[in-house]
XYZ file of C-alpha atoms in Angstrom:
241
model
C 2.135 -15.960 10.589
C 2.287 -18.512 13.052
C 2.614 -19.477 15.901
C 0.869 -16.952 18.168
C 1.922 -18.696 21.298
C 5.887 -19.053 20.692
C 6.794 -22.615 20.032
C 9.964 -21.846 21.515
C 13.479 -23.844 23.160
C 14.750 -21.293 25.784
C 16.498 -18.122 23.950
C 18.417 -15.599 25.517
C 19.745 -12.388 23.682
C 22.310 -14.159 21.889
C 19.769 -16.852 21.226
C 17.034 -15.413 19.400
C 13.507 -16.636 19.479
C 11.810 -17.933 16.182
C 7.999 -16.808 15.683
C 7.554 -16.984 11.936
C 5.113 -14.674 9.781
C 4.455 -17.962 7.441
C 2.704 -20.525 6.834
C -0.618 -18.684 7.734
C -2.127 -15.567 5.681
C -2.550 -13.747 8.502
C 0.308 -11.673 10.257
C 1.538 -11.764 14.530
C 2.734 -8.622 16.286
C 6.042 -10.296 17.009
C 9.191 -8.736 15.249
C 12.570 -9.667 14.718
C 15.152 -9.701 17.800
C 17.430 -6.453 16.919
C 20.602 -7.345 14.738
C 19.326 -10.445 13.389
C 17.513 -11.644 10.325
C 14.985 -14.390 10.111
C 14.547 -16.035 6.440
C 11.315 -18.081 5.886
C 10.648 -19.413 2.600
C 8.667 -22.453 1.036
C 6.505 -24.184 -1.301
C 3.073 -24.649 -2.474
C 0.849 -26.733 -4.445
C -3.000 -25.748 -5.623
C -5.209 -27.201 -8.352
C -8.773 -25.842 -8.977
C -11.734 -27.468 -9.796
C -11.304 -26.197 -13.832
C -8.378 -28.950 -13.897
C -5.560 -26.076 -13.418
C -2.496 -27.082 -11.110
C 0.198 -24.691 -9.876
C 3.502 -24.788 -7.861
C 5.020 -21.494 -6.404
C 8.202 -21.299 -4.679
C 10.264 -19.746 -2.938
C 8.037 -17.329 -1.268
C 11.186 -16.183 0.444
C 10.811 -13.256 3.135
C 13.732 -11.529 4.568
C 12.882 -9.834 7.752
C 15.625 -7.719 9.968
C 15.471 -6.699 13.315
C 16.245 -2.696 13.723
C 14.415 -2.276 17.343
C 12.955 -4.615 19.852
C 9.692 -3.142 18.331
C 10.811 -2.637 14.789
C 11.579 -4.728 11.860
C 12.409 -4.272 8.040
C 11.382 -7.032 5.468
C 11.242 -7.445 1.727
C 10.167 -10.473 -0.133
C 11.504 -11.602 -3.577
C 8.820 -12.722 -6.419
C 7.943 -16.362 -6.452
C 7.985 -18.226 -9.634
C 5.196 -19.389 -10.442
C 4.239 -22.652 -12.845
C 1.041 -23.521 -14.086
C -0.652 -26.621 -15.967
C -3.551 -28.106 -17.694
C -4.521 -30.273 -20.192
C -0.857 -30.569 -21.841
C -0.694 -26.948 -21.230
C 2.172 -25.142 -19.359
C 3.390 -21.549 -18.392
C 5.967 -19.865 -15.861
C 4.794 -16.439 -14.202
C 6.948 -14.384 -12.425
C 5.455 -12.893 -8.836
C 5.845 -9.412 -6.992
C 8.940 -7.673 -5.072
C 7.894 -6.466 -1.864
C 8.911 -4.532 1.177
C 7.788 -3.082 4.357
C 7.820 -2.648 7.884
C 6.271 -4.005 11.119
C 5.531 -2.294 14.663
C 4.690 -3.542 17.425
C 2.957 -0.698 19.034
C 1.774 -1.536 22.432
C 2.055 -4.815 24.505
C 0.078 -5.882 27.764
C 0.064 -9.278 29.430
C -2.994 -10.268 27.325
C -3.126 -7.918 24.212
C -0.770 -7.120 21.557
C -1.143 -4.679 18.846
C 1.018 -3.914 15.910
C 0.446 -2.172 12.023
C 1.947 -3.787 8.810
C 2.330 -1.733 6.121
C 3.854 -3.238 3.166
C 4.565 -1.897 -0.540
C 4.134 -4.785 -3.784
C 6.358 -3.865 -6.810
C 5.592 -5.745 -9.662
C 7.951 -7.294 -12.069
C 6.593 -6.109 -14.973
C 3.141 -3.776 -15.582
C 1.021 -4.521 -18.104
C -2.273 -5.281 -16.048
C -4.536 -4.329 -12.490
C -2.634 -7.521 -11.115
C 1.094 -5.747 -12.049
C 0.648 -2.759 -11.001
C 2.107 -0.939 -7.365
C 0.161 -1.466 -4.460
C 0.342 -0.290 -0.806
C -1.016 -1.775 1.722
C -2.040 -1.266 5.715
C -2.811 -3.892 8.467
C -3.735 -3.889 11.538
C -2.575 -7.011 13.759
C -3.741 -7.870 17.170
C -2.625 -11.142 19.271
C -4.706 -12.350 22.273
C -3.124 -14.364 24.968
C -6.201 -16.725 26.062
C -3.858 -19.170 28.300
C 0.113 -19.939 27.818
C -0.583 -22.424 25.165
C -3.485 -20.869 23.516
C -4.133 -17.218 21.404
C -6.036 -15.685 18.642
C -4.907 -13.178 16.039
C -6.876 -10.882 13.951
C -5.905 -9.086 11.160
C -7.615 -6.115 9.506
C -6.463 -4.583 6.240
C -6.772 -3.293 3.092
C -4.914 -2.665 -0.476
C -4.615 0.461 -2.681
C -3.534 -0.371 -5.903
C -3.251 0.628 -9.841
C -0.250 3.096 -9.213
C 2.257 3.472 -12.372
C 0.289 0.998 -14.820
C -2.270 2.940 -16.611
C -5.223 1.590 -15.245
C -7.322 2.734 -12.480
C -6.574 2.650 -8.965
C -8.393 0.081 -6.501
C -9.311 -0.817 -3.492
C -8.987 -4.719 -1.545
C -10.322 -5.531 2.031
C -8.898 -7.928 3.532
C -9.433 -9.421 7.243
C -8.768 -12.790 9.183
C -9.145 -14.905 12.128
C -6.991 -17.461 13.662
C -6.447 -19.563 16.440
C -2.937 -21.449 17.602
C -1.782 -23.675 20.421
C 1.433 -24.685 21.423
C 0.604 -28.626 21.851
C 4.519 -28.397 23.212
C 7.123 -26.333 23.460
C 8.370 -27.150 19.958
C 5.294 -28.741 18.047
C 2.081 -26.500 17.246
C -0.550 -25.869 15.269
C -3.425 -23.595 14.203
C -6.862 -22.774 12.711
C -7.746 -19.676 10.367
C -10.361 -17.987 8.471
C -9.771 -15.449 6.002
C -11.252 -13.195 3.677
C -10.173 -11.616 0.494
C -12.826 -8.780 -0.896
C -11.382 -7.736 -4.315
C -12.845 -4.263 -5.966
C -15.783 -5.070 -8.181
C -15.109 -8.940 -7.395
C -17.060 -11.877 -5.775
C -15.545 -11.848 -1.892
C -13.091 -14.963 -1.422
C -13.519 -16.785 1.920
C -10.792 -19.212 2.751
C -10.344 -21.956 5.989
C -6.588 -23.154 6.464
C -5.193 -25.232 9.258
C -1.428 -26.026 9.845
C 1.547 -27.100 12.163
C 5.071 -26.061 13.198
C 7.921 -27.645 14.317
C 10.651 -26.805 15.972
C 13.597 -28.747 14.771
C 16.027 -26.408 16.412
C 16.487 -22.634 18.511
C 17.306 -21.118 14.750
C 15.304 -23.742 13.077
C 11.729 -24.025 12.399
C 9.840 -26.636 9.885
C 5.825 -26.232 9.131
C 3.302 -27.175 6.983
C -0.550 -26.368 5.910
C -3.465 -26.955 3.647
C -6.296 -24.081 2.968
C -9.597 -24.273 0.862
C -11.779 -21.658 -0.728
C -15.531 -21.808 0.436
C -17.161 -20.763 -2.492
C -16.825 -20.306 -6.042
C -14.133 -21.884 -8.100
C -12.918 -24.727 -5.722
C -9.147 -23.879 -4.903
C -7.403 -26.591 -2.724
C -3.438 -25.752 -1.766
C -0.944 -27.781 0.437
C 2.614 -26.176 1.449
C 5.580 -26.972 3.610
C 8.104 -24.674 4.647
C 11.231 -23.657 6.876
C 12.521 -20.371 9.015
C 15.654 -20.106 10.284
C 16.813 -17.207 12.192
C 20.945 -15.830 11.451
């Protein structure tokens, strides 16, 4: 959800402005410029320490621009595939749409809410089933270059599948700096505290690149802290239409 300080050529109105909501796991405040749509899609690679390896693609996200504070966005599942030890299988991911605000804006704060509802493909499982959920998203202008987002948030889950319903926290922490006006990067913490589940801490770091005004490349690499060791790399692109 990167970067937090634009890495930006000079856009007018006709010229939108590309801040994408990838390659990070946390979210910015900034929405899509009215009448346009931004695409940002890519691909990733994990493998945990029990020898699995996985590729995902295309985590594509279509987000449209209905206000100067409002935007639409829905995400198509990613297909997933999976190996080890000769081993193979193809999962299907989630549908998904929502909205984003941007709800107030000073020179140094920014706050917006992300609430965002996860259709699954099929249900047969916790893991297929509906889920809503809420965040909170606030950006903090340090210097030009230099800002911090938090995110705060949390899933309800288990609707239409038979099982029970749940609850997810979820919260992060991230820091980005625009080293120039098209090439940045950024540092993030984040948390995933599953119902009845060990809590998953994660550290990523990545970097952006702006090829073009409608054209953005990145990349990034994340680790989980503690218990099974899960190590991913992605690269990705956003272009805005």
């Amino acid at each position: 959800a990167f970067l937090l300080i634009p890495t930006t050529l000079s856009a007018t109105e006709s010229e939108p402005s590309i801040n994408a909501d990838r390659p990070s796991f946390s979210s910015n405040t900034h929405t899509v410029s009215p009448y346009h749509i931004q695409l940002e899609m890519g691909v990733d690679y994990a493998h945990s320490d029990d020898g699995t390896h996985s590729l995902g693609l295309p985590f594509l996200l279509a987000r449209f621009g209905l206000t100067n504070n409002l935007e639409a966005r829905f995400a198509v599942p990613n297909v997933n595939f999976s190996w080890t030890d000769g081993t193979r299988s193809t999962a299907a991911g989630d549908f998904a749409f929502g909205f984003k605000y941007k709800a107030a804006k000073s020179k140094w704060l920014q706050l917006g809410f992300l609430p965002v509802v996860t259709i699954p493909v099929k249900s047969d499982g916790r893991d297929e089933a509906i889920a809503v959920s809420m965040d909170a998203i606030a950006d903090i202008t340090i210097t030009e270059r230099i800002g911090l987002t938090v995110n705060v948030g949390g899933t309800i889950g288990g609707f239409g599948a038979g099982t029970d319903s749940y609850f997810d926290f979820h919260a992060a922490l991230a820091g980005g700096m625009s080293f120039t006006d098209q090439f940045g990067g950024y540092l993030e913490v984040y948390t995933i505290i599953p119902a009845s589940k060990d809590v998953e801490p994660y550290g990523e770091l990545g970097l952006t690149y702006l090829l073009h005004k409608r054209l953005q490349l990145d990349m990034h690499a994340g680790l989980r802290f503690t218990g099974p060791e899960n190590a991913y790399v992605g690269i990705g692109i956003t272009t805005i239409l």
